């Protein structure tokens, strides 16, 4: 269970330790990209801090926490649309003592997207923290968080799981074995990516299309043919680049005869075919080219230009392998 994994994490244990030593901070800044792990953490820490028995899952309090109807819990900015008005309400609310539990917990999600204006308003809470209130600010990374807020919060990181842990979890949830294996390796330790890959048939199909494309990309004329591929559409290209990277890592595993596991399941022959003509250096260059393409995308270069230059670059990286 993901909840069990959370409870075994350093993050969770350190907050338990803070509580036991009566050193809970008034504010925590929890950093990590994985949205599923973030959700699970919010659940588990609420249960732990609200329930008299540390999250027994049997009492009324636990039921209220799970249903998100507990009066002493507040969730903000889950949709990323927090307004100044909401904050005024929050400030009124936090200065009232907890109604039922020992603490009042405030969760502010997607904090790295909050405007400076809103963060400055929140700062009041950080400067004069009301008693019994704990603010958990959750963000992907610390970029975008005001220094004044950071300095008043205790920074902690969400756990990153091993592919084995993710694989086990997916199996327990009934995901088919091969899909679970591929999803776990592709996840990079993040549950949100693993779920995306394993729950939506489209993603597995998309992965296979990426293998097909790389297998058939042999000469520069092919680039013209593939540039209009669905894989490079605006809402797909990011995932496509992730998949390309994973496929080339498999190619590297093949060429270097390393005993790492393949992420691509059941298509080992096709990985061999993609590898044909590459040497280790060439594959490393191709992986770098993909990283560069991701940066171009972030810098708002059009998806078609990114796709075109990447495919040409991959062909060139292969060509360099031969000289
Ligand atoms: Zn309980």
PDB file of C-alpha atoms and ligand atoms in Angstrom:
ATOM      1  CA  UNK A   1       0.000   0.000   0.000  1.00  0.00           C
ATOM      2  CA  UNK A   2       1.253   3.460  -0.830  1.00  0.00           C
ATOM      3  CA  UNK A   3       0.076   4.543   2.645  1.00  0.00           C
ATOM      4  CA  UNK A   4       2.437   2.000   4.209  1.00  0.00           C
ATOM      5  CA  UNK A   5       5.317   3.216   2.043  1.00  0.00           C
ATOM      6  CA  UNK A   6       4.632   6.776   3.199  1.00  0.00           C
ATOM      7  CA  UNK A   7       4.616   5.753   6.852  1.00  0.00           C
ATOM      8  CA  UNK A   8       7.986   4.074   6.405  1.00  0.00           C
ATOM      9  CA  UNK A   9       9.502   7.134   4.719  1.00  0.00           C
ATOM     10  CA  UNK A  10      12.086   9.423   6.287  1.00  0.00           C
ATOM     11  CA  UNK A  11       9.715  12.334   5.788  1.00  0.00           C
ATOM     12  CA  UNK A  12       6.918  10.777   7.818  1.00  0.00           C
ATOM     13  CA  UNK A  13       9.252   9.458  10.485  1.00  0.00           C
ATOM     14  CA  UNK A  14      10.880  12.847  10.942  1.00  0.00           C
ATOM     15  CA  UNK A  15       7.507  14.501  11.572  1.00  0.00           C
ATOM     16  CA  UNK A  16       6.593  11.752  14.035  1.00  0.00           C
ATOM     17  CA  UNK A  17       9.905  12.432  15.754  1.00  0.00           C
ATOM     18  CA  UNK A  18       9.168  16.177  15.847  1.00  0.00           C
ATOM     19  CA  UNK A  19       5.834  15.455  17.473  1.00  0.00           C
ATOM     20  CA  UNK A  20       7.191  13.031  20.043  1.00  0.00           C
ATOM     21  CA  UNK A  21       9.904  15.477  21.043  1.00  0.00           C
ATOM     22  CA  UNK A  22       7.310  18.283  21.092  1.00  0.00           C
ATOM     23  CA  UNK A  23       9.186  20.115  18.384  1.00  0.00           C
ATOM     24  CA  UNK A  24       6.619  20.218  15.634  1.00  0.00           C
ATOM     25  CA  UNK A  25       7.306  23.184  13.414  1.00  0.00           C
ATOM     26  CA  UNK A  26       4.553  25.724  12.753  1.00  0.00           C
ATOM     27  CA  UNK A  27       5.336  25.434   9.089  1.00  0.00           C
ATOM     28  CA  UNK A  28       6.692  22.722   6.823  1.00  0.00           C
ATOM     29  CA  UNK A  29       7.667  23.105   3.203  1.00  0.00           C
ATOM     30  CA  UNK A  30       7.289  19.707   1.538  1.00  0.00           C
ATOM     31  CA  UNK A  31       9.061  19.423  -1.796  1.00  0.00           C
ATOM     32  CA  UNK A  32       8.641  16.746  -4.442  1.00  0.00           C
ATOM     33  CA  UNK A  33       7.280  16.295  -7.959  1.00  0.00           C
ATOM     34  CA  UNK A  34       5.150  13.211  -7.467  1.00  0.00           C
ATOM     35  CA  UNK A  35       1.521  14.320  -7.155  1.00  0.00           C
ATOM     36  CA  UNK A  36       0.277  10.875  -6.042  1.00  0.00           C
ATOM     37  CA  UNK A  37       2.850  10.620  -3.269  1.00  0.00           C
ATOM     38  CA  UNK A  38       1.968  14.157  -2.253  1.00  0.00           C
ATOM     39  CA  UNK A  39      -1.711  13.212  -1.928  1.00  0.00           C
ATOM     40  CA  UNK A  40      -0.871  10.091   0.040  1.00  0.00           C
ATOM     41  CA  UNK A  41       1.382  12.082   2.360  1.00  0.00           C
ATOM     42  CA  UNK A  42      -1.364  14.642   3.034  1.00  0.00           C
ATOM     43  CA  UNK A  43      -3.748  11.805   3.963  1.00  0.00           C
ATOM     44  CA  UNK A  44      -1.341   9.954   6.183  1.00  0.00           C
ATOM     45  CA  UNK A  45      -0.018  12.960   8.048  1.00  0.00           C
ATOM     46  CA  UNK A  46      -3.580  14.244   8.641  1.00  0.00           C
ATOM     47  CA  UNK A  47      -4.643  10.879  10.044  1.00  0.00           C
ATOM     48  CA  UNK A  48      -1.566  10.737  12.233  1.00  0.00           C
ATOM     49  CA  UNK A  49      -1.904  14.232  13.650  1.00  0.00           C
ATOM     50  CA  UNK A  50      -5.703  14.343  13.983  1.00  0.00           C
ATOM     51  CA  UNK A  51      -6.564  10.899  15.362  1.00  0.00           C
ATOM     52  CA  UNK A  52      -5.977  10.320  19.068  1.00  0.00           C
ATOM     53  CA  UNK A  53      -4.633   6.902  18.217  1.00  0.00           C
ATOM     54  CA  UNK A  54      -2.283   8.100  15.506  1.00  0.00           C
ATOM     55  CA  UNK A  55      -4.509   7.103  12.576  1.00  0.00           C
ATOM     56  CA  UNK A  56      -6.419   3.998  13.703  1.00  0.00           C
ATOM     57  CA  UNK A  57      -8.807   4.110  10.708  1.00  0.00           C
ATOM     58  CA  UNK A  58     -11.587   2.957  13.017  1.00  0.00           C
ATOM     59  CA  UNK A  59     -12.675   6.074  14.893  1.00  0.00           C
ATOM     60  CA  UNK A  60     -14.969   8.925  13.877  1.00  0.00           C
ATOM     61  CA  UNK A  61     -12.024  11.289  13.537  1.00  0.00           C
ATOM     62  CA  UNK A  62     -10.307   9.057  10.993  1.00  0.00           C
ATOM     63  CA  UNK A  63     -13.561   8.774   9.051  1.00  0.00           C
ATOM     64  CA  UNK A  64     -13.866  12.566   8.978  1.00  0.00           C
ATOM     65  CA  UNK A  65     -10.254  12.966   7.884  1.00  0.00           C
ATOM     66  CA  UNK A  66     -10.737  10.481   5.068  1.00  0.00           C
ATOM     67  CA  UNK A  67     -13.949  12.209   3.994  1.00  0.00           C
ATOM     68  CA  UNK A  68     -12.191  15.566   4.326  1.00  0.00           C
ATOM     69  CA  UNK A  69     -14.966  16.884   6.540  1.00  0.00           C
ATOM     70  CA  UNK A  70     -12.866  17.387   9.664  1.00  0.00           C
ATOM     71  CA  UNK A  71     -13.286  20.942  10.886  1.00  0.00           C
ATOM     72  CA  UNK A  72      -9.617  21.315  11.813  1.00  0.00           C
ATOM     73  CA  UNK A  73      -8.313  20.480   8.365  1.00  0.00           C
ATOM     74  CA  UNK A  74      -8.120  22.921   5.519  1.00  0.00           C
ATOM     75  CA  UNK A  75      -6.969  22.275   1.970  1.00  0.00           C
ATOM     76  CA  UNK A  76      -6.047  25.196  -0.223  1.00  0.00           C
ATOM     77  CA  UNK A  77      -4.984  25.717  -3.813  1.00  0.00           C
ATOM     78  CA  UNK A  78      -5.430  22.140  -4.979  1.00  0.00           C
ATOM     79  CA  UNK A  79      -6.710  23.540  -8.259  1.00  0.00           C
ATOM     80  CA  UNK A  80      -3.982  26.191  -8.349  1.00  0.00           C
ATOM     81  CA  UNK A  81      -6.528  29.009  -8.243  1.00  0.00           C
ATOM     82  CA  UNK A  82      -6.111  30.421  -4.738  1.00  0.00           C
ATOM     83  CA  UNK A  83      -7.386  33.999  -4.464  1.00  0.00           C
ATOM     84  CA  UNK A  84      -6.641  36.761  -1.990  1.00  0.00           C
ATOM     85  CA  UNK A  85     -10.227  36.488  -0.688  1.00  0.00           C
ATOM     86  CA  UNK A  86      -9.681  32.846   0.246  1.00  0.00           C
ATOM     87  CA  UNK A  87      -6.701  33.967   2.275  1.00  0.00           C
ATOM     88  CA  UNK A  88      -8.703  36.476   4.277  1.00  0.00           C
ATOM     89  CA  UNK A  89     -11.031  33.644   5.252  1.00  0.00           C
ATOM     90  CA  UNK A  90      -8.072  31.461   6.094  1.00  0.00           C
ATOM     91  CA  UNK A  91      -6.584  34.073   8.375  1.00  0.00           C
ATOM     92  CA  UNK A  92      -9.879  34.407  10.281  1.00  0.00           C
ATOM     93  CA  UNK A  93     -10.125  30.646  10.509  1.00  0.00           C
ATOM     94  CA  UNK A  94      -6.657  29.852  11.794  1.00  0.00           C
ATOM     95  CA  UNK A  95      -6.880  32.236  14.721  1.00  0.00           C
ATOM     96  CA  UNK A  96      -9.813  30.247  16.131  1.00  0.00           C
ATOM     97  CA  UNK A  97      -8.681  27.383  18.353  1.00  0.00           C
ATOM     98  CA  UNK A  98      -8.965  23.840  16.998  1.00  0.00           C
ATOM     99  CA  UNK A  99     -12.521  22.605  17.398  1.00  0.00           C
ATOM    100  CA  UNK A 100     -11.919  18.921  17.882  1.00  0.00           C
ATOM    101  CA  UNK A 101      -8.300  17.937  17.496  1.00  0.00           C
ATOM    102  CA  UNK A 102      -5.051  18.960  19.101  1.00  0.00           C
ATOM    103  CA  UNK A 103      -3.954  20.794  15.951  1.00  0.00           C
ATOM    104  CA  UNK A 104      -5.349  22.634  13.028  1.00  0.00           C
ATOM    105  CA  UNK A 105      -3.689  21.623   9.790  1.00  0.00           C
ATOM    106  CA  UNK A 106      -3.506  23.867   6.759  1.00  0.00           C
ATOM    107  CA  UNK A 107      -2.348  22.317   3.484  1.00  0.00           C
ATOM    108  CA  UNK A 108      -1.389  24.698   0.712  1.00  0.00           C
ATOM    109  CA  UNK A 109      -0.840  22.746  -2.479  1.00  0.00           C
ATOM    110  CA  UNK A 110       0.989  23.826  -5.662  1.00  0.00           C
ATOM    111  CA  UNK A 111       2.727  26.521  -3.656  1.00  0.00           C
ATOM    112  CA  UNK A 112       5.401  27.077  -6.299  1.00  0.00           C
ATOM    113  CA  UNK A 113       2.674  28.574  -8.477  1.00  0.00           C
ATOM    114  CA  UNK A 114       1.469  31.135  -5.916  1.00  0.00           C
ATOM    115  CA  UNK A 115       1.979  34.790  -6.783  1.00  0.00           C
ATOM    116  CA  UNK A 116       4.397  36.849  -4.685  1.00  0.00           C
ATOM    117  CA  UNK A 117       1.412  38.903  -3.591  1.00  0.00           C
ATOM    118  CA  UNK A 118      -0.376  35.899  -2.115  1.00  0.00           C
ATOM    119  CA  UNK A 119       2.797  34.573  -0.546  1.00  0.00           C
ATOM    120  CA  UNK A 120       3.400  37.929   1.089  1.00  0.00           C
ATOM    121  CA  UNK A 121      -0.090  37.776   2.570  1.00  0.00           C
ATOM    122  CA  UNK A 122       0.606  34.285   3.854  1.00  0.00           C
ATOM    123  CA  UNK A 123       3.775  35.556   5.433  1.00  0.00           C
ATOM    124  CA  UNK A 124       1.715  37.068   8.240  1.00  0.00           C
ATOM    125  CA  UNK A 125       0.833  33.538   9.330  1.00  0.00           C
ATOM    126  CA  UNK A 126       4.463  32.574   9.240  1.00  0.00           C
ATOM    127  CA  UNK A 127       5.562  35.582  11.233  1.00  0.00           C
ATOM    128  CA  UNK A 128       2.912  35.306  13.932  1.00  0.00           C
ATOM    129  CA  UNK A 129       1.952  31.653  13.840  1.00  0.00           C
ATOM    130  CA  UNK A 130      -1.267  31.001  15.748  1.00  0.00           C
ATOM    131  CA  UNK A 131      -0.893  28.338  18.401  1.00  0.00           C
ATOM    132  CA  UNK A 132      -1.774  24.771  17.419  1.00  0.00           C
ATOM    133  CA  UNK A 133      -1.705  25.550  13.711  1.00  0.00           C
ATOM    134  CA  UNK A 134       0.628  23.675  11.397  1.00  0.00           C
ATOM    135  CA  UNK A 135       0.971  24.857   7.828  1.00  0.00           C
ATOM    136  CA  UNK A 136       2.125  22.355   5.240  1.00  0.00           C
ATOM    137  CA  UNK A 137       3.136  24.052   2.044  1.00  0.00           C
ATOM    138  CA  UNK A 138       3.537  21.585  -0.816  1.00  0.00           C
ATOM    139  CA  UNK A 139       5.485  22.318  -3.961  1.00  0.00           C
ATOM    140  CA  UNK A 140       7.342  20.595  -6.773  1.00  0.00           C
ATOM    141  CA  UNK A 141      10.537  22.452  -5.963  1.00  0.00           C
ATOM    142  CA  UNK A 142      11.648  25.512  -4.106  1.00  0.00           C
ATOM    143  CA  UNK A 143      11.820  27.721  -7.205  1.00  0.00           C
ATOM    144  CA  UNK A 144       8.939  30.159  -6.950  1.00  0.00           C
ATOM    145  CA  UNK A 145       8.745  30.091  -3.146  1.00  0.00           C
ATOM    146  CA  UNK A 146       9.630  33.380  -1.473  1.00  0.00           C
ATOM    147  CA  UNK A 147      12.809  33.327   0.541  1.00  0.00           C
ATOM    148  CA  UNK A 148      10.984  34.886   3.502  1.00  0.00           C
ATOM    149  CA  UNK A 149       8.604  31.904   3.565  1.00  0.00           C
ATOM    150  CA  UNK A 150      11.366  29.348   3.057  1.00  0.00           C
ATOM    151  CA  UNK A 151      13.364  30.723   5.955  1.00  0.00           C
ATOM    152  CA  UNK A 152      10.408  30.303   8.319  1.00  0.00           C
ATOM    153  CA  UNK A 153       9.466  26.782   7.291  1.00  0.00           C
ATOM    154  CA  UNK A 154      11.148  23.458   7.857  1.00  0.00           C
ATOM    155  CA  UNK A 155      11.970  22.019   4.441  1.00  0.00           C
ATOM    156  CA  UNK A 156      11.431  18.300   3.882  1.00  0.00           C
ATOM    157  CA  UNK A 157      11.361  16.111   0.782  1.00  0.00           C
ATOM    158  CA  UNK A 158       8.780  13.631  -0.449  1.00  0.00           C
ATOM    159  CA  UNK A 159      10.170  10.115  -0.729  1.00  0.00           C
ATOM    160  CA  UNK A 160      11.226   8.724  -4.101  1.00  0.00           C
ATOM    161  CA  UNK A 161      10.528   5.027  -4.347  1.00  0.00           C
ATOM    162  CA  UNK A 162      12.525   2.246  -5.946  1.00  0.00           C
ATOM    163  CA  UNK A 163      11.107   0.667  -9.092  1.00  0.00           C
ATOM    164  CA  UNK A 164      10.736  -2.544  -7.069  1.00  0.00           C
ATOM    165  CA  UNK A 165       8.493  -0.821  -4.519  1.00  0.00           C
ATOM    166  CA  UNK A 166       6.387   0.694  -7.271  1.00  0.00           C
ATOM    167  CA  UNK A 167       6.188  -2.631  -9.106  1.00  0.00           C
ATOM    168  CA  UNK A 168       4.982  -4.397  -5.936  1.00  0.00           C
ATOM    169  CA  UNK A 169       2.382  -1.716  -5.312  1.00  0.00           C
ATOM    170  CA  UNK A 170       1.045  -1.887  -8.878  1.00  0.00           C
ATOM    171  CA  UNK A 171       0.803  -5.677  -8.660  1.00  0.00           C
ATOM    172  CA  UNK A 172      -1.136  -5.390  -5.399  1.00  0.00           C
ATOM    173  CA  UNK A 173      -3.494  -3.010  -7.133  1.00  0.00           C
ATOM    174  CA  UNK A 174      -4.148  -5.593  -9.812  1.00  0.00           C
ATOM    175  CA  UNK A 175      -2.058  -4.197 -12.682  1.00  0.00           C
ATOM    176  CA  UNK A 176      -0.956  -6.876 -15.158  1.00  0.00           C
ATOM    177  CA  UNK A 177       2.604  -8.072 -14.510  1.00  0.00           C
ATOM    178  CA  UNK A 178       4.377  -6.858 -17.667  1.00  0.00           C
ATOM    179  CA  UNK A 179       2.641  -3.492 -17.620  1.00  0.00           C
ATOM    180  CA  UNK A 180       3.509  -3.121 -13.924  1.00  0.00           C
ATOM    181  CA  UNK A 181       7.140  -3.916 -14.668  1.00  0.00           C
ATOM    182  CA  UNK A 182       7.410  -1.394 -17.492  1.00  0.00           C
ATOM    183  CA  UNK A 183       5.467   1.263 -15.585  1.00  0.00           C
ATOM    184  CA  UNK A 184       7.685   0.834 -12.534  1.00  0.00           C
ATOM    185  CA  UNK A 185      10.885   1.265 -14.534  1.00  0.00           C
ATOM    186  CA  UNK A 186       9.515   4.187 -16.514  1.00  0.00           C
ATOM    187  CA  UNK A 187       8.195   5.886 -13.367  1.00  0.00           C
ATOM    188  CA  UNK A 188      11.611   7.081 -12.202  1.00  0.00           C
ATOM    189  CA  UNK A 189      10.381   6.447  -8.656  1.00  0.00           C
ATOM    190  CA  UNK A 190       7.222   8.525  -9.050  1.00  0.00           C
ATOM    191  CA  UNK A 191       3.781   7.039  -8.509  1.00  0.00           C
ATOM    192  CA  UNK A 192       1.999   9.607 -10.680  1.00  0.00           C
ATOM    193  CA  UNK A 193       4.005   8.553 -13.737  1.00  0.00           C
ATOM    194  CA  UNK A 194       3.610   4.868 -12.918  1.00  0.00           C
ATOM    195  CA  UNK A 195      -0.180   5.262 -12.693  1.00  0.00           C
ATOM    196  CA  UNK A 196      -0.320   7.281 -15.882  1.00  0.00           C
ATOM    197  CA  UNK A 197       1.476   4.545 -17.741  1.00  0.00           C
ATOM    198  CA  UNK A 198      -0.310   1.587 -16.208  1.00  0.00           C
ATOM    199  CA  UNK A 199      -3.885   2.870 -15.988  1.00  0.00           C
ATOM    200  CA  UNK A 200      -4.328   4.318 -19.399  1.00  0.00           C
ATOM    201  CA  UNK A 201      -4.096   1.941 -22.279  1.00  0.00           C
ATOM    202  CA  UNK A 202      -3.168   4.816 -24.554  1.00  0.00           C
ATOM    203  CA  UNK A 203       0.175   5.249 -22.862  1.00  0.00           C
ATOM    204  CA  UNK A 204       1.356   1.710 -23.449  1.00  0.00           C
ATOM    205  CA  UNK A 205       0.292   2.048 -27.060  1.00  0.00           C
ATOM    206  CA  UNK A 206       2.135   5.337 -27.265  1.00  0.00           C
ATOM    207  CA  UNK A 207       5.262   3.726 -25.876  1.00  0.00           C
ATOM    208  CA  UNK A 208       5.080   1.067 -28.551  1.00  0.00           C
ATOM    209  CA  UNK A 209       4.630   3.730 -31.235  1.00  0.00           C
ATOM    210  CA  UNK A 210       7.802   5.405 -29.954  1.00  0.00           C
ATOM    211  CA  UNK A 211       9.696   2.115 -30.340  1.00  0.00           C
ATOM    212  CA  UNK A 212       8.263   1.766 -33.883  1.00  0.00           C
ATOM    213  CA  UNK A 213       9.298   5.277 -34.830  1.00  0.00           C
ATOM    214  CA  UNK A 214      12.863   4.903 -33.599  1.00  0.00           C
ATOM    215  CA  UNK A 215      13.123   1.523 -35.287  1.00  0.00           C
ATOM    216  CA  UNK A 216      12.052   2.931 -38.652  1.00  0.00           C
ATOM    217  CA  UNK A 217      14.004   6.166 -38.454  1.00  0.00           C
ATOM    218  CA  UNK A 218      16.890   5.335 -40.783  1.00  0.00           C
ATOM    219  CA  UNK A 219      17.480   8.300 -43.070  1.00  0.00           C
ATOM    220  CA  UNK A 220      16.738  12.016 -43.188  1.00  0.00           C
ATOM    221  CA  UNK A 221      13.766  11.497 -45.559  1.00  0.00           C
ATOM    222  CA  UNK A 222      12.057   9.564 -42.735  1.00  0.00           C
ATOM    223  CA  UNK A 223      12.152  12.720 -40.616  1.00  0.00           C
ATOM    224  CA  UNK A 224       9.777  14.459 -43.032  1.00  0.00           C
ATOM    225  CA  UNK A 225       7.404  11.537 -42.771  1.00  0.00           C
ATOM    226  CA  UNK A 226       7.403  11.392 -38.977  1.00  0.00           C
ATOM    227  CA  UNK A 227       7.268  15.081 -38.236  1.00  0.00           C
ATOM    228  CA  UNK A 228       3.466  15.033 -38.463  1.00  0.00           C
ATOM    229  CA  UNK A 229       3.206  12.020 -36.138  1.00  0.00           C
ATOM    230  CA  UNK A 230       0.702  12.211 -33.280  1.00  0.00           C
ATOM    231  CA  UNK A 231       3.591  11.531 -30.934  1.00  0.00           C
ATOM    232  CA  UNK A 232       4.830  15.073 -31.498  1.00  0.00           C
ATOM    233  CA  UNK A 233       1.522  16.826 -30.895  1.00  0.00           C
ATOM    234  CA  UNK A 234       1.618  19.517 -28.267  1.00  0.00           C
ATOM    235  CA  UNK A 235       0.009  17.495 -25.480  1.00  0.00           C
ATOM    236  CA  UNK A 236       2.064  14.375 -26.197  1.00  0.00           C
ATOM    237  CA  UNK A 237       5.565  15.478 -27.088  1.00  0.00           C
ATOM    238  CA  UNK A 238       6.769  15.725 -23.482  1.00  0.00           C
ATOM    239  CA  UNK A 239       5.820  12.121 -22.751  1.00  0.00           C
ATOM    240  CA  UNK A 240       7.245  11.052 -26.130  1.00  0.00           C
ATOM    241  CA  UNK A 241      10.616  12.565 -25.218  1.00  0.00           C
ATOM    242  CA  UNK A 242      10.532  10.738 -21.871  1.00  0.00           C
ATOM    243  CA  UNK A 243       9.853   7.495 -23.713  1.00  0.00           C
ATOM    244  CA  UNK A 244      12.611   8.121 -26.269  1.00  0.00           C
ATOM    245  CA  UNK A 245      15.007   8.573 -23.391  1.00  0.00           C
ATOM    246  CA  UNK A 246      13.933   5.310 -21.772  1.00  0.00           C
ATOM    247  CA  UNK A 247      14.206   3.449 -25.084  1.00  0.00           C
ATOM    248  CA  UNK A 248      17.717   4.775 -25.681  1.00  0.00           C
ATOM    249  CA  UNK A 249      18.698   3.750 -22.173  1.00  0.00           C
ATOM    250  CA  UNK A 250      17.620   0.233 -23.149  1.00  0.00           C
ATOM    251  CA  UNK A 251      19.708   0.537 -26.319  1.00  0.00           C
ATOM    252  CA  UNK A 252      22.646   1.487 -24.116  1.00  0.00           C
ATOM    253  CA  UNK A 253      21.976  -1.505 -21.850  1.00  0.00           C
ATOM    254  CA  UNK A 254      22.028  -3.709 -24.956  1.00  0.00           C
ATOM    255  CA  UNK A 255      25.195  -2.240 -26.503  1.00  0.00           C
ATOM    256  CA  UNK A 256      27.159  -2.077 -23.272  1.00  0.00           C
ATOM    257  CA  UNK A 257      26.010  -5.619 -22.392  1.00  0.00           C
ATOM    258  CA  UNK A 258      25.151  -4.343 -18.926  1.00  0.00           C
ATOM    259  CA  UNK A 259      22.977  -6.596 -16.823  1.00  0.00           C
ATOM    260  CA  UNK A 260      20.439  -3.851 -16.058  1.00  0.00           C
ATOM    261  CA  UNK A 261      16.822  -4.713 -16.684  1.00  0.00           C
ATOM    262  CA  UNK A 262      15.164  -3.521 -19.883  1.00  0.00           C
ATOM    263  CA  UNK A 263      12.277  -1.086 -19.504  1.00  0.00           C
ATOM    264  CA  UNK A 264      10.919  -2.184 -22.860  1.00  0.00           C
ATOM    265  CA  UNK A 265       9.198  -5.481 -22.287  1.00  0.00           C
ATOM    266  CA  UNK A 266       8.706  -8.068 -24.992  1.00  0.00           C
ATOM    267  CA  UNK A 267      10.418  -6.090 -27.755  1.00  0.00           C
ATOM    268  CA  UNK A 268      14.064  -6.939 -27.162  1.00  0.00           C
ATOM    269  CA  UNK A 269      14.554  -7.658 -30.893  1.00  0.00           C
ATOM    270  CA  UNK A 270      13.348  -4.177 -31.759  1.00  0.00           C
ATOM    271  CA  UNK A 271      15.766  -2.627 -29.276  1.00  0.00           C
ATOM    272  CA  UNK A 272      18.520  -4.543 -31.086  1.00  0.00           C
ATOM    273  CA  UNK A 273      17.336  -3.109 -34.368  1.00  0.00           C
ATOM    274  CA  UNK A 274      17.356   0.464 -33.006  1.00  0.00           C
ATOM    275  CA  UNK A 275      20.845  -0.208 -31.665  1.00  0.00           C
ATOM    276  CA  UNK A 276      22.055  -1.314 -35.092  1.00  0.00           C
ATOM    277  CA  UNK A 277      24.672   1.168 -36.308  1.00  0.00           C
ATOM    278  CA  UNK A 278      25.166   2.856 -32.934  1.00  0.00           C
ATOM    279  CA  UNK A 279      28.154   2.525 -30.650  1.00  0.00           C
ATOM    280  CA  UNK A 280      28.080   3.418 -26.940  1.00  0.00           C
ATOM    281  CA  UNK A 281      29.258   6.976 -27.539  1.00  0.00           C
ATOM    282  CA  UNK A 282      26.604   7.504 -30.191  1.00  0.00           C
ATOM    283  CA  UNK A 283      23.826   6.356 -27.871  1.00  0.00           C
ATOM    284  CA  UNK A 284      25.104   8.620 -25.112  1.00  0.00           C
ATOM    285  CA  UNK A 285      24.981  11.500 -27.611  1.00  0.00           C
ATOM    286  CA  UNK A 286      21.429  10.552 -28.600  1.00  0.00           C
ATOM    287  CA  UNK A 287      20.364  10.635 -24.940  1.00  0.00           C
ATOM    288  CA  UNK A 288      21.955  14.070 -24.615  1.00  0.00           C
ATOM    289  CA  UNK A 289      20.107  15.182 -27.757  1.00  0.00           C
ATOM    290  CA  UNK A 290      16.821  14.183 -26.101  1.00  0.00           C
ATOM    291  CA  UNK A 291      17.701  16.144 -22.972  1.00  0.00           C
ATOM    292  CA  UNK A 292      18.490  19.119 -25.205  1.00  0.00           C
ATOM    293  CA  UNK A 293      15.142  18.715 -26.989  1.00  0.00           C
ATOM    294  CA  UNK A 294      13.376  18.840 -23.612  1.00  0.00           C
ATOM    295  CA  UNK A 295      15.149  22.096 -22.841  1.00  0.00           C
ATOM    296  CA  UNK A 296      14.129  23.540 -26.207  1.00  0.00           C
ATOM    297  CA  UNK A 297      10.538  22.629 -25.441  1.00  0.00           C
ATOM    298  CA  UNK A 298      10.746  24.368 -22.077  1.00  0.00           C
ATOM    299  CA  UNK A 299      12.151  27.427 -23.848  1.00  0.00           C
ATOM    300  CA  UNK A 300       8.961  27.501 -25.951  1.00  0.00           C
ATOM    301  CA  UNK A 301      10.476  26.318 -29.222  1.00  0.00           C
ATOM    302  CA  UNK A 302       7.600  24.925 -31.312  1.00  0.00           C
ATOM    303  CA  UNK A 303       6.954  21.202 -30.937  1.00  0.00           C
ATOM    304  CA  UNK A 304       7.474  20.579 -34.657  1.00  0.00           C
ATOM    305  CA  UNK A 305      10.875  22.272 -34.680  1.00  0.00           C
ATOM    306  CA  UNK A 306      11.889  20.314 -31.594  1.00  0.00           C
ATOM    307  CA  UNK A 307      10.767  17.051 -33.210  1.00  0.00           C
ATOM    308  CA  UNK A 308      12.542  17.780 -36.476  1.00  0.00           C
ATOM    309  CA  UNK A 309      15.817  18.835 -34.950  1.00  0.00           C
ATOM    310  CA  UNK A 310      15.779  15.900 -32.532  1.00  0.00           C
ATOM    311  CA  UNK A 311      15.219  13.273 -35.223  1.00  0.00           C
ATOM    312  CA  UNK A 312      17.962  14.761 -37.418  1.00  0.00           C
ATOM    313  CA  UNK A 313      20.242  14.913 -34.416  1.00  0.00           C
ATOM    314  CA  UNK A 314      19.627  11.254 -33.562  1.00  0.00           C
ATOM    315  CA  UNK A 315      20.536  10.289 -37.139  1.00  0.00           C
ATOM    316  CA  UNK A 316      23.683  12.377 -36.874  1.00  0.00           C
ATOM    317  CA  UNK A 317      24.588  10.791 -33.533  1.00  0.00           C
ATOM    318  CA  UNK A 318      24.270   7.421 -35.214  1.00  0.00           C
ATOM    319  CA  UNK A 319      26.382   8.598 -38.139  1.00  0.00           C
ATOM    320  CA  UNK A 320      29.072   9.745 -35.697  1.00  0.00           C
ATOM    321  CA  UNK A 321      29.147   6.205 -34.298  1.00  0.00           C
ATOM    322  CA  UNK A 322      30.442   5.001 -37.643  1.00  0.00           C
ATOM    323  CA  UNK A 323      33.396   7.344 -38.007  1.00  0.00           C
TER     324      UNK A 323
HETATM  325 ZN1  LIG B   1      -8.600   7.080  14.381  1.00  0.00          ZN
END
